[in-house]
Amino acid sequence: MLSLTVDEALQRASFNLKKAGVEDAPVEAEILLAYVLKKNRLQLHLSKQELLPCSAHDIFLDLVERRCKGEPTAYITGHKYFYGRAFRVDRRVLIPRPETELIVERSLCFAEECKNSGVANLSILDLGTGSGVLAVTLALEITDAEIWAVDFSPEALEVARLNADDNKATKRIAWLEGDYLHAIEGVVSGKGFNLIVSNPPYLNSKDMENLPQGIKEYEPASALYGGPDGLEGYRQIIKKVPSFIKTPFKLIVEIGSSQEEEVTRILEAASLFSEIKCYPDLAGLPRVVEAHIS
Ligand code: GLN
């Protein structure tokens, strides 16, 4: 077979990925080839005129074919960046989305406000932790906090624990298996949290039907489907929150872009919070709702 340069291989792959309907085909081609060559994307750019060894090209073609058939790039490479760090992902967990980083940003603002008013050593709970990106990132960013993380899936918790190990955060996080706040009830009584974060499954039945094929076939439906109206996770969480509050308190949840009103209504109905606010993601869509008790 004719040898190709890195650049030529990228262009061919990009053409095929685009034909298969993959968005950002050139970027995805680069991520896959960088993974095969064990380089970062800058190193890949610097080697564009080099010849690609046949063995590497064969592996690359195979990965591009898997991507063309719909497998998400993050599952092919086995990792995804979140808040500047690489996290392991596989089919046991949802692939972290960049918009979820807004939960981290809002949590850091809250931690800063607490610090400024003399409150330290926050206790933080992540409900539905999945790959553990929120729990691990918060453990690393808020170094004096005590972190608890819950997931009903033991397989997801295995991935989350590996991510904590990779990031040397294992000793900072207590992992619990179970359904949202029920998981805490079974282990300790009288436990309060200053901050509860969650990216619960929030897609409704119609969203599930209309999911892109790559998500539908590969990502765990249990991490996406939030009941017929998509709001079941919020209802379950908010129902139990009153028993787990330590002030100052914030609940910070990710929402679907059309759920601001409904989630706000569920929070208001709890008659607990002094302030409820929604923040947009980088695309300008409503993405994170925050409820506060001072
Ligand atoms: N943002 C995800 C998606 O649109 C859904 C994540 C969730 O349900 N929490 O695929």
PDB file of C-alpha atoms and ligand atoms in Angstrom, residues 94-95 97 99-100 199-203 211-212 215 219 223-226 234 254-256 287, ligand 1:
ATOM      1  CA  LEU A  94     -22.229   8.862  30.081  1.00  0.00           C
ATOM      2  CA  ILE A  95     -19.558  10.867  28.264  1.00  0.00           C
ATOM      3  CA  ARG A  97     -20.438  17.123  28.192  1.00  0.00           C
ATOM      4  CA  GLU A  99     -21.750  22.295  29.425  1.00  0.00           C
ATOM      5  CA  THR A 100     -21.575  20.333  32.701  1.00  0.00           C
ATOM      6  CA  ASN A 199     -26.468  16.166  36.487  1.00  0.00           C
ATOM      7  CA  PRO A 200     -29.393  13.727  36.652  1.00  0.00           C
ATOM      8  CA  PRO A 201     -30.825  11.985  33.608  1.00  0.00           C
ATOM      9  CA  TYR A 202     -33.253  14.561  32.203  1.00  0.00           C
ATOM     10  CA  LEU A 203     -34.346  13.494  28.729  1.00  0.00           C
ATOM     11  CA  LEU A 211     -31.546  10.914  20.118  1.00  0.00           C
ATOM     12  CA  PRO A 212     -28.704  10.875  17.594  1.00  0.00           C
ATOM     13  CA  ILE A 215     -25.851   8.394  21.751  1.00  0.00           C
ATOM     14  CA  GLU A 219     -24.384   5.665  25.884  1.00  0.00           C
ATOM     15  CA  ALA A 223     -27.941   8.048  32.531  1.00  0.00           C
ATOM     16  CA  LEU A 224     -30.111   9.923  30.023  1.00  0.00           C
ATOM     17  CA  TYR A 225     -33.767   9.020  30.572  1.00  0.00           C
ATOM     18  CA  GLY A 226     -35.451  11.068  33.277  1.00  0.00           C
ATOM     19  CA  TYR A 234     -35.323  16.462  40.116  1.00  0.00           C
ATOM     20  CA  GLU A 254     -27.947  20.688  35.290  1.00  0.00           C
ATOM     21  CA  ILE A 255     -31.163  20.909  33.251  1.00  0.00           C
ATOM     22  CA  GLY A 256     -32.282  20.344  29.678  1.00  0.00           C
ATOM     23  CA  ARG A 287     -28.334  24.912  31.615  1.00  0.00           C
TER      24      ARG A 287
HETATM   25  N1  GLN B   1     -26.770  16.564  27.960  1.00  0.00           N
HETATM   26  C1  GLN B   1     -27.025  15.168  27.694  1.00  0.00           C
HETATM   27  C2  GLN B   1     -27.474  14.981  26.252  1.00  0.00           C
HETATM   28  O1  GLN B   1     -28.097  15.841  25.721  1.00  0.00           O
HETATM   29  C3  GLN B   1     -28.065  14.633  28.625  1.00  0.00           C
HETATM   30  C4  GLN B   1     -27.457  14.468  29.977  1.00  0.00           C
HETATM   31  C5  GLN B   1     -28.462  14.150  30.999  1.00  0.00           C
HETATM   32  O2  GLN B   1     -29.556  13.606  30.743  1.00  0.00           O
HETATM   33  N2  GLN B   1     -28.103  14.469  32.164  1.00  0.00           N
HETATM   34  O3  GLN B   1     -27.178  13.989  25.646  1.00  0.00           O
END
